[in-house]
Amino acid sequence: MSNNGQPKTLFEKIWDEHIVVEEPGNPSAIYIDLHLIHEVTSPQAFTGLREKGLKVRRPDKTVATMDHGIPTTPPDIPITDMMVLNQINRLEQNCRDFGVPLHGLDSPNRGIVHVIGPELGLTQPGMTIVCGDSHTSTHGAFGTLAFGIGTSEVEHVLATQCLLQVKPKTYAVRVEGVLPKGVSAKDIILNLISRIGIGGGTGYVLEYTGSAIQGLSMEERMTVCNMSIEGGARAGMIAPDDTTFEYIATRPHAPQGADWESAVEKWRSLPTDEGATFDREITIDANSLEPMITYGTNPGMGMGITGVIPDPMSVKDVSERQTLDKALNYMDLQPGQSLLGHNVDVVFIGSCTNSRISDLRLAASLLKGQKVADNLRVMVVPGSQQVKNQAEDEGLDKIFKEAGAEWREAGCSMCIAMNGDQLQPGQYAVSTSNRNFEGRQGKGGRTFLASPLTATATAITGKIADVRTML
Amino acid sequence: MEKFTTLAASMVAIPTENIDTDQIIPARFLKVTDKNGLGDNLFFDWRYNTDGSPKEDFVLNAQQGKKAGVLVAGDNFGCGSSREHAPWAIMGYGFQAVISTSFADIFRNNSLKLGLLPIIVDKDTHLQLMSLVEEEPDTQITIDLENQTVQLPDGRKVKFPIDNFSKTCILNGVDQLGYLQSHASAVEAYEAGHPDRVNTLAT
């Protein structure tokens, strides 16, 4: 509990501890403990520093990698996209010039920025973490305040290690109960977003609590926090506990010896105090959840896999109705239709949402001894070089390849479709990524978001499947 | 940043709700290392056919789109990716303000730092603006930042919210970075009182 006895939430404790300047009428300047950068949203920020003759204030609190535009083809194949190559060269140059550590293409630690932060032990409870990427919310799984920023803000943090922010409101998301078989962390977050809508969390920081959340592994917690932004919330957080500490303990950047003991003691004081209040609350019954799938063109347009697509005519609000109508038109789907058995062209298993070792193990456990359906392209893209190595040590790559899936190099790949990994116009994909926006996975492509289990079940049957029938 | 005080301009309307930044500027246009030319790719996939020809029924390709200074868009504008390329593209095209019933947080923050005004109005005013554009595409409105008002053709003035800090910065054309730099001693004091959490340079 805080000094003056006022009970505080996890968010409030971290926020209060990071205020550098607080003046009436102005946003607060908060201190940033870790700044992650990548090749796509940083070049213009470094240009800004050069133009103003500024340095990176704390290169020791900054770390860079390449993930968004880089190819996932074998490393001996040269990069032919000159614009991607230019961004890679620029990041290398910027990191050299400004002294920022870089996990580049040949680093054993490279990977999707939100996979490598936790992997290296750089993500620790109580910290503030930012990155020029909206899925920075992922790191909230450790009880950190982590959110995406724009390139102007990247420049601000590089120059001052501070960020100007208006204090957000708090939103408790209680998930109570036990997840049924075949239902996973991805289904929790897709269910939440389908309830609150894609803008339902705007202005709020979410805190996920409840027995179902406490029962999740760190990797599953990251999946939940990752998609907070898809509900409009910039950040999502989970109180740190023994599961958190155990995950961090063996990581390269974890505090050592006596420092570890005092860090854990401090981290144990972070969870929301009893009696602290939230501006909003919602409760989800984990026992009643089923695997989720999206049918539309934003992550809020989701339903249980046995559900049917809603009818725009039943939507009262005119603009909401038009938006749903436009989405179904783009997806070429009909109101009242079930998605079970729907044709699929591509299955994508990857992205900062679901590309960690536990995701790959789940997919491999279903695929073992099976073949992917004819005429279906199945891409498995590990989240980092370390995940790739681990998977290969466990023989998961063999399972994927023998089943007829593609085993790729690490990167964002078809989640953002900047690197040539993309859908063709009109194709349908079941994807473990986070966005089903029009053209997100390739111009004219149509995305169904789902869990790794649902994606793998679909890969085997060639049509959208209910994984619960296969377990 | 350029100063913004008042703006009298015509509008274009894209009533779709939840317009995400992937629609505003698709990811394949993010391979640039500067901010130039992004306006040409604004709403690219809604604006152009596969063969590169303009889609005639898309509003930015109509005569009114080419001279409008204000974009009126549906609720929760700018959701999704944090890419600042979205407001860069909107400004690159020539818009100086976007009006909606709400904005996604990151898009709003990015815009305020650039001097692109994200103006929130109530649903009735929003509907009125939409129908004004539909009936008379050349309809002009006047935005007055100092007084935080949008004046409609019938003379009605609608107040809009903006925090005082962003407002002052935009009125004076001042980058917010200057404020942070002016507090360098507070940052030093903070660092002195708080041990470093991690050291990314340590191997």
Coordinates of N, CA, C and O in Angstrom, one line a residue, chain A residues 278-419:
Chain A
F278 N -11.4 0.9 -9.7 CA -11.2 1.1 -11.2 C -12.3 2.0 -11.7 O -13.4 2.0 -11.2
D279 N -12.0 2.7 -12.8 CA -13.0 3.6 -13.4 C -14.1 2.7 -14.1 O -15.2 3.2 -14.3
R280 N -13.7 1.5 -14.6 CA -14.7 0.6 -15.2 C -14.3 -0.8 -14.9 O -13.1 -1.1 -14.6
E281 N -15.3 -1.7 -15.0 CA -15.0 -3.1 -14.8 C -15.9 -4.0 -15.7 O -16.9 -3.6 -16.1
I282 N -15.3 -5.1 -16.0 CA -16.1 -6.1 -16.8 C -15.7 -7.5 -16.2 O -14.6 -7.7 -15.8
T283 N -16.6 -8.4 -16.2 CA -16.3 -9.8 -15.8 C -16.6 -10.7 -16.9 O -17.7 -10.6 -17.5
I284 N -15.7 -11.7 -17.1 CA -15.9 -12.7 -18.1 C -15.9 -14.0 -17.4 O -15.0 -14.3 -16.6
D285 N -16.8 -14.9 -17.8 CA -16.9 -16.3 -17.2 C -16.1 -17.2 -18.1 O -16.5 -17.5 -19.2
A286 N -14.9 -17.6 -17.6 CA -14.0 -18.4 -18.4 C -14.6 -19.8 -18.8 O -14.4 -20.3 -19.9
N287 N -15.4 -20.3 -17.8 CA -16.0 -21.6 -18.0 C -16.9 -21.7 -19.2 O -17.1 -22.7 -19.9
S288 N -17.5 -20.5 -19.6 CA -18.5 -20.5 -20.7 C -17.9 -20.2 -22.0 O -18.6 -20.0 -23.0
L289 N -16.5 -19.9 -22.1 CA -15.9 -19.5 -23.3 C -15.8 -20.7 -24.3 O -15.6 -21.8 -23.9
E290 N -15.9 -20.4 -25.6 CA -15.5 -21.4 -26.6 C -14.5 -20.8 -27.5 O -14.2 -19.6 -27.4
P291 N -13.9 -21.6 -28.4 CA -12.9 -21.0 -29.3 C -13.5 -19.9 -30.1 O -14.7 -20.0 -30.5
M292 N -12.8 -18.8 -30.3 CA -13.3 -17.6 -31.0 C -12.8 -17.6 -32.4 O -11.7 -18.1 -32.7
I293 N -13.6 -16.9 -33.2 CA -13.1 -16.6 -34.6 C -13.7 -15.3 -35.0 O -14.8 -14.9 -34.6
T294 N -13.0 -14.5 -35.8 CA -13.5 -13.2 -36.3 C -14.1 -13.4 -37.7 O -13.7 -14.3 -38.4
Y295 N -15.1 -12.6 -38.0 CA -15.8 -12.8 -39.3 C -15.7 -11.5 -40.1 O -16.1 -11.5 -41.2
G296 N -15.2 -10.4 -39.4 CA -15.3 -9.1 -40.1 C -14.0 -8.5 -40.4 O -13.0 -9.2 -40.5
T297 N -13.9 -7.2 -40.4 CA -12.7 -6.5 -40.8 C -12.1 -5.6 -39.6 O -11.4 -4.7 -39.8
N298 N -12.5 -6.0 -38.4 CA -11.8 -5.5 -37.2 C -11.9 -6.5 -36.1 O -12.8 -7.4 -36.2
P299 N -10.9 -6.5 -35.2 CA -10.9 -7.6 -34.2 C -12.1 -7.7 -33.3 O -12.3 -8.7 -32.6
G300 N -12.9 -6.6 -33.3 CA -14.1 -6.7 -32.4 C -15.2 -7.5 -33.1 O -16.2 -7.8 -32.4
M301 N -15.1 -7.8 -34.4 CA -16.1 -8.5 -35.1 C -15.8 -10.0 -34.9 O -15.4 -10.7 -35.9
G302 N -16.0 -10.5 -33.7 CA -15.7 -11.9 -33.4 C -16.8 -12.6 -32.8 O -17.7 -12.0 -32.2
M303 N -16.8 -14.0 -32.8 CA -17.9 -14.8 -32.2 C -17.3 -16.1 -31.8 O -16.2 -16.5 -32.3
G304 N -18.1 -16.9 -31.0 CA -17.7 -18.2 -30.8 C -17.7 -19.0 -32.0 O -18.5 -18.7 -33.0
I305 N -16.9 -20.1 -32.1 CA -16.7 -20.8 -33.4 C -18.0 -21.5 -33.9 O -18.2 -21.7 -35.1
T306 N -18.9 -21.7 -32.9 CA -20.2 -22.3 -33.3 C -21.3 -21.3 -33.6 O -22.4 -21.6 -33.9
G307 N -20.9 -20.0 -33.5 CA -21.9 -18.9 -33.7 C -22.2 -18.7 -35.2 O -21.6 -19.3 -36.1
V308 N -23.1 -17.8 -35.4 CA -23.5 -17.4 -36.8 C -23.2 -15.9 -36.9 O -23.3 -15.1 -36.0
I309 N -22.9 -15.5 -38.1 CA -22.6 -14.1 -38.4 C -23.8 -13.2 -38.2 O -24.9 -13.5 -38.7
P310 N -23.7 -12.1 -37.5 CA -24.8 -11.2 -37.2 C -25.4 -10.6 -38.5 O -24.7 -10.4 -39.5
D311 N -26.7 -10.2 -38.4 CA -27.3 -9.6 -39.5 C -27.3 -8.1 -39.4 O -27.7 -7.5 -38.4
P312 N -26.7 -7.4 -40.3 CA -26.6 -5.9 -40.2 C -28.0 -5.3 -40.0 O -28.2 -4.3 -39.4
M313 N -29.1 -5.9 -40.6 CA -30.4 -5.4 -40.4 C -30.9 -5.3 -39.0 O -31.8 -4.6 -38.6
S314 N -30.2 -6.1 -38.1 CA -30.6 -6.1 -36.7 C -29.8 -5.1 -35.9 O -30.0 -5.0 -34.7
V315 N -28.9 -4.4 -36.6 CA -28.2 -3.3 -35.9 C -28.9 -2.0 -36.0 O -29.2 -1.5 -37.1
K316 N -29.2 -1.4 -34.8 CA -30.1 -0.2 -34.8 C -29.3 1.0 -35.4 O -29.8 1.8 -36.2
D317 N -28.1 1.2 -34.9 CA -27.3 2.4 -35.2 C -26.9 2.4 -36.7 O -26.4 1.4 -37.2
V318 N -27.2 3.5 -37.4 CA -27.1 3.5 -38.8 C -25.6 3.3 -39.3 O -25.3 2.5 -40.1
S319 N -24.7 4.1 -38.6 CA -23.3 3.9 -39.1 C -22.7 2.6 -38.7 O -21.9 2.0 -39.4
E320 N -23.1 2.1 -37.5 CA -22.7 0.7 -37.1 C -23.1 -0.3 -38.1 O -22.4 -1.2 -38.5
R321 N -24.4 -0.2 -38.6 CA -25.0 -1.1 -39.5 C -24.2 -1.0 -40.8 O -23.8 -2.1 -41.4
Q322 N -23.9 0.2 -41.3 CA -23.2 0.3 -42.6 C -21.8 -0.2 -42.5 O -21.3 -0.8 -43.4
T323 N -21.2 -0.1 -41.3 CA -19.8 -0.6 -41.1 C -19.8 -2.1 -41.1 O -18.9 -2.7 -41.8
L324 N -20.8 -2.8 -40.5 CA -20.9 -4.2 -40.5 C -21.2 -4.7 -42.0 O -20.6 -5.7 -42.4
D325 N -22.1 -4.0 -42.6 CA -22.4 -4.3 -44.0 C -21.2 -4.3 -44.9 O -20.9 -5.2 -45.7
K326 N -20.4 -3.2 -44.7 CA -19.2 -3.0 -45.5 C -18.2 -4.2 -45.3 O -17.6 -4.7 -46.2
A327 N -18.1 -4.6 -44.0 CA -17.2 -5.6 -43.6 C -17.6 -7.0 -44.2 O -16.7 -7.7 -44.8
L328 N -18.9 -7.3 -44.1 CA -19.3 -8.6 -44.7 C -19.2 -8.6 -46.2 O -18.9 -9.6 -46.8
N329 N -19.4 -7.4 -46.8 CA -19.2 -7.3 -48.2 C -17.7 -7.6 -48.6 O -17.4 -8.4 -49.5
Y330 N -16.8 -7.0 -47.8 CA -15.4 -7.2 -48.1 C -15.0 -8.7 -47.9 O -14.3 -9.3 -48.7
M331 N -15.6 -9.3 -46.8 CA -15.2 -10.7 -46.5 C -16.0 -11.6 -47.4 O -15.7 -12.9 -47.4
D332 N -17.0 -11.2 -48.2 CA -17.9 -12.0 -49.0 C -18.6 -13.1 -48.1 O -18.5 -14.3 -48.4
L333 N -19.2 -12.6 -47.0 CA -19.9 -13.5 -46.1 C -21.3 -13.1 -45.9 O -21.6 -11.9 -46.2
Q334 N -22.2 -14.0 -45.5 CA -23.6 -13.7 -45.4 C -24.0 -13.7 -43.9 O -23.6 -14.5 -43.2
P335 N -25.0 -12.8 -43.6 CA -25.6 -12.8 -42.3 C -26.2 -14.2 -42.0 O -26.8 -14.8 -42.9
G336 N -26.1 -14.7 -40.8 CA -26.7 -16.0 -40.4 C -25.8 -17.2 -40.8 O -26.1 -18.3 -40.4
Q337 N -24.7 -16.9 -41.5 CA -23.8 -18.0 -41.9 C -23.0 -18.5 -40.7 O -22.5 -17.7 -39.9
S338 N -22.7 -19.8 -40.7 CA -21.7 -20.3 -39.7 C -20.4 -20.4 -40.5 O -20.3 -20.6 -41.7
L339 N -19.3 -20.1 -39.7 CA -18.0 -20.2 -40.4 C -17.4 -21.6 -40.4 O -16.4 -21.9 -41.1
L340 N -18.0 -22.5 -39.6 CA -17.4 -23.9 -39.5 C -17.6 -24.5 -40.9 O -18.6 -24.4 -41.6
G341 N -16.5 -25.0 -41.4 CA -16.5 -25.6 -42.7 C -16.2 -24.6 -43.9 O -16.1 -25.0 -45.0
H342 N -16.0 -23.4 -43.5 CA -15.7 -22.4 -44.5 C -14.3 -22.6 -45.2 O -13.3 -22.9 -44.5
N343 N -14.2 -22.4 -46.4 CA -13.0 -22.6 -47.2 C -11.9 -21.6 -46.8 O -12.1 -20.5 -46.4
V344 N -10.7 -22.1 -46.7 CA -9.5 -21.3 -46.4 C -8.4 -21.6 -47.3 O -8.2 -22.8 -47.8
D345 N -7.6 -20.6 -47.7 CA -6.5 -20.8 -48.6 C -5.1 -20.9 -47.9 O -4.2 -21.5 -48.4
V346 N -5.0 -20.1 -46.8 CA -3.7 -20.0 -46.1 C -4.0 -20.1 -44.6 O -5.0 -19.6 -44.1
V347 N -3.1 -20.7 -43.9 CA -3.1 -20.7 -42.4 C -1.7 -20.1 -42.0 O -0.7 -20.5 -42.5
F348 N -1.8 -19.0 -41.2 CA -0.6 -18.3 -40.7 C -0.5 -18.5 -39.2 O -1.3 -18.1 -38.5
I349 N 0.6 -19.1 -38.8 CA 0.9 -19.3 -37.4 C 2.1 -18.5 -37.1 O 3.2 -18.8 -37.5
G350 N 1.9 -17.4 -36.4 CA 3.0 -16.5 -36.1 C 2.6 -15.2 -35.5 O 1.4 -15.1 -35.0
S351 N 3.4 -14.1 -35.5 CA 3.1 -12.8 -35.0 C 3.5 -12.6 -33.5 O 3.5 -13.6 -32.8
C352 N 3.6 -11.4 -33.1 CA 3.9 -11.1 -31.6 C 2.7 -11.6 -30.7 O 2.9 -11.6 -29.5
T353 N 1.6 -12.0 -31.3 CA 0.5 -12.5 -30.5 C 0.7 -14.0 -30.2 O 0.5 -14.4 -29.0
N354 N 1.1 -14.7 -31.2 CA 1.1 -16.2 -31.0 C 2.3 -16.8 -31.8 O 2.1 -17.6 -32.7
S355 N 3.5 -16.5 -31.5 CA 4.7 -17.1 -32.2 C 5.7 -17.7 -31.2 O 6.8 -17.9 -31.6
R356 N 5.3 -17.8 -29.9 CA 6.3 -18.2 -28.9 C 6.3 -19.7 -28.9 O 5.5 -20.4 -29.5
I357 N 7.3 -20.3 -28.1 CA 7.5 -21.7 -28.2 C 6.3 -22.5 -27.8 O 6.0 -23.5 -28.3
S358 N 5.5 -22.0 -26.8 CA 4.3 -22.7 -26.3 C 3.3 -22.8 -27.4 O 2.5 -23.7 -27.6
D359 N 3.2 -21.7 -28.2 CA 2.3 -21.7 -29.4 C 2.7 -22.7 -30.4 O 1.8 -23.5 -30.9
L360 N 4.0 -22.8 -30.7 CA 4.5 -23.8 -31.7 C 4.3 -25.2 -31.2 O 4.0 -26.1 -31.9
R361 N 4.5 -25.4 -29.9 CA 4.3 -26.7 -29.3 C 2.9 -27.2 -29.4 O 2.6 -28.3 -29.8
L362 N 1.9 -26.3 -29.2 CA 0.5 -26.6 -29.3 C 0.2 -27.0 -30.7 O -0.4 -28.0 -31.0
A363 N 0.7 -26.2 -31.7 CA 0.4 -26.5 -33.1 C 1.0 -27.8 -33.5 O 0.4 -28.6 -34.1
A364 N 2.3 -28.1 -33.0 CA 3.0 -29.3 -33.4 C 2.3 -30.5 -32.8 O 2.2 -31.6 -33.4
S365 N 1.7 -30.3 -31.6 CA 1.1 -31.5 -30.9 C -0.1 -32.0 -31.7 O -0.4 -33.2 -31.7
L366 N -0.8 -31.0 -32.4 CA -1.9 -31.5 -33.2 C -1.5 -32.0 -34.6 O -2.1 -32.8 -35.2
L367 N -0.4 -31.4 -35.1 CA 0.0 -31.7 -36.5 C 0.8 -33.0 -36.5 O 1.0 -33.6 -37.6
K368 N 1.3 -33.4 -35.4 CA 2.2 -34.6 -35.4 C 1.6 -35.8 -36.1 O 0.5 -36.2 -35.7
G369 N 2.2 -36.3 -37.1 CA 1.7 -37.5 -37.8 C 0.6 -37.2 -38.8 O 0.0 -38.1 -39.4
Q370 N 0.2 -35.9 -38.9 CA -0.9 -35.5 -39.8 C -0.3 -34.8 -41.0 O 0.9 -34.4 -41.0
K371 N -1.1 -34.5 -42.0 CA -0.7 -33.7 -43.1 C -1.6 -32.5 -43.2 O -2.8 -32.6 -42.9
V372 N -1.1 -31.4 -43.7 CA -2.0 -30.2 -43.9 C -2.8 -30.6 -45.2 O -2.4 -31.3 -46.0
A373 N -4.0 -30.0 -45.2 CA -4.9 -30.3 -46.3 C -4.3 -29.9 -47.6 O -3.5 -29.0 -47.7
D374 N -4.8 -30.6 -48.7 CA -4.3 -30.3 -50.1 C -4.7 -28.8 -50.4 O -5.7 -28.3 -50.0
N375 N -3.8 -28.2 -51.2 CA -4.1 -26.9 -51.8 C -4.1 -25.8 -50.7 O -4.6 -24.7 -50.9
L376 N -3.6 -26.1 -49.5 CA -3.6 -25.1 -48.4 C -2.1 -24.8 -48.2 O -1.3 -25.6 -48.1
R377 N -1.9 -23.5 -48.1 CA -0.6 -23.0 -47.7 C -0.5 -22.8 -46.2 O -1.4 -22.0 -45.7
V378 N 0.4 -23.4 -45.5 CA 0.5 -23.2 -44.0 C 1.9 -22.7 -43.7 O 2.9 -23.3 -44.0
M379 N 1.9 -21.5 -43.1 CA 3.2 -20.9 -42.8 C 3.3 -20.9 -41.3 O 2.4 -20.4 -40.6
V380 N 4.5 -21.4 -40.8 CA 4.8 -21.3 -39.4 C 6.0 -20.4 -39.2 O 7.1 -20.7 -39.8
V381 N 5.8 -19.3 -38.5 CA 6.9 -18.3 -38.5 C 7.2 -18.0 -37.0 O 6.4 -17.4 -36.3
P382 N 8.3 -18.6 -36.5 CA 8.7 -18.4 -35.1 C 8.9 -16.9 -34.8 O 9.3 -16.1 -35.7
G383 N 8.7 -16.5 -33.5 CA 8.8 -15.1 -33.1 C 10.2 -14.6 -33.0 O 10.4 -13.3 -33.1
S384 N 11.2 -15.5 -32.9 CA 12.5 -15.0 -32.7 C 13.5 -16.1 -33.1 O 13.1 -17.3 -33.2
Q385 N 14.7 -15.7 -33.2 CA 15.8 -16.7 -33.5 C 15.8 -17.7 -32.4 O 16.0 -18.9 -32.6
Q386 N 15.7 -17.3 -31.1 CA 15.7 -18.2 -30.0 C 14.6 -19.2 -30.0 O 14.8 -20.4 -29.7
V387 N 13.4 -18.7 -30.4 CA 12.2 -19.6 -30.5 C 12.5 -20.6 -31.6 O 12.2 -21.8 -31.4
K388 N 13.1 -20.1 -32.7 CA 13.3 -21.0 -33.8 C 14.3 -22.1 -33.4 O 14.1 -23.3 -33.6
N389 N 15.4 -21.7 -32.7 CA 16.4 -22.7 -32.2 C 15.8 -23.7 -31.3 O 16.0 -24.9 -31.4
Q390 N 15.0 -23.2 -30.3 CA 14.4 -24.1 -29.3 C 13.4 -25.1 -30.0 O 13.5 -26.3 -29.7
A391 N 12.6 -24.6 -31.0 CA 11.7 -25.4 -31.7 C 12.5 -26.5 -32.5 O 12.1 -27.7 -32.5
E392 N 13.6 -26.1 -33.0 CA 14.4 -27.1 -33.8 C 15.0 -28.1 -32.9 O 15.1 -29.3 -33.2
D393 N 15.5 -27.7 -31.7 CA 16.0 -28.6 -30.7 C 15.0 -29.6 -30.3 O 15.3 -30.8 -30.0
E394 N 13.7 -29.2 -30.3 CA 12.7 -30.1 -29.8 C 12.1 -30.9 -31.0 O 11.2 -31.7 -30.8
G395 N 12.6 -30.7 -32.2 CA 12.1 -31.4 -33.4 C 10.8 -30.9 -33.9 O 10.2 -31.6 -34.8
L396 N 10.3 -29.7 -33.5 CA 9.0 -29.3 -34.0 C 9.1 -28.9 -35.4 O 8.1 -29.1 -36.2
D397 N 10.3 -28.4 -35.9 CA 10.4 -28.0 -37.3 C 10.1 -29.3 -38.2 O 9.5 -29.1 -39.2
K398 N 10.6 -30.4 -37.8 CA 10.4 -31.6 -38.5 C 8.9 -32.0 -38.7 O 8.4 -32.4 -39.7
I399 N 8.2 -31.8 -37.5 CA 6.8 -32.1 -37.5 C 6.1 -31.2 -38.5 O 5.3 -31.6 -39.3
F400 N 6.4 -29.9 -38.5 CA 5.8 -29.0 -39.4 C 6.1 -29.3 -40.9 O 5.2 -29.4 -41.7
K401 N 7.4 -29.6 -41.1 CA 7.8 -29.8 -42.5 C 7.2 -31.1 -43.0 O 6.7 -31.2 -44.2
E402 N 7.2 -32.1 -42.2 CA 6.7 -33.4 -42.6 C 5.2 -33.4 -42.9 O 4.6 -34.1 -43.7
A403 N 4.5 -32.4 -42.2 CA 3.1 -32.3 -42.4 C 2.8 -31.4 -43.6 O 1.6 -31.4 -44.1
G404 N 3.8 -30.8 -44.2 CA 3.6 -30.0 -45.4 C 3.5 -28.6 -45.1 O 3.1 -27.8 -46.0
A405 N 3.9 -28.1 -43.9 CA 3.8 -26.7 -43.6 C 5.2 -26.0 -43.9 O 6.2 -26.8 -44.0
E406 N 5.2 -24.7 -44.1 CA 6.5 -24.0 -44.3 C 7.0 -23.6 -43.0 O 6.3 -23.1 -42.1
W407 N 8.3 -23.9 -42.7 CA 9.0 -23.5 -41.5 C 9.9 -22.3 -41.9 O 10.9 -22.5 -42.6
R408 N 9.6 -21.1 -41.4 CA 10.2 -19.9 -41.9 C 11.2 -19.3 -40.9 O 11.3 -19.8 -39.7
E409 N 12.0 -18.3 -41.3 CA 12.8 -17.6 -40.4 C 11.9 -16.6 -39.5 O 10.8 -16.3 -39.9
A410 N 12.5 -16.1 -38.4 CA 11.7 -15.3 -37.5 C 11.4 -13.9 -38.1 O 12.2 -13.3 -38.8
G411 N 10.2 -13.3 -37.7 CA 9.9 -12.0 -38.1 C 8.4 -11.7 -38.0 O 7.6 -12.6 -37.7
C412 N 8.0 -10.5 -38.3 CA 6.5 -10.2 -38.3 C 5.8 -10.8 -39.4 O 4.6 -11.1 -39.3
S413 N 6.5 -11.0 -40.5 CA 5.9 -11.8 -41.7 C 4.5 -11.3 -42.1 O 4.2 -10.2 -42.2
M414 N 3.6 -12.3 -42.2 CA 2.3 -12.0 -42.8 C 1.4 -11.4 -41.9 O 0.2 -11.1 -42.2
C415 N 1.8 -11.1 -40.7 CA 0.9 -10.3 -39.8 C 0.8 -8.9 -40.3 O -0.3 -8.3 -40.3
I416 N 1.9 -8.3 -40.9 CA 1.8 -7.0 -41.4 C 2.1 -7.0 -42.9 O 1.8 -6.0 -43.6
A417 N 2.5 -8.1 -43.5 CA 2.6 -8.3 -44.9 C 3.5 -7.2 -45.6 O 3.1 -6.7 -46.7
M418 N 4.6 -6.8 -45.0 CA 5.4 -5.8 -45.6 C 6.6 -6.5 -46.4 O 7.3 -5.8 -47.1
N419 N 6.8 -7.8 -46.2 CA 8.0 -8.4 -46.6 C 7.8 -9.4 -47.8 O 8.7 -10.2 -48.0

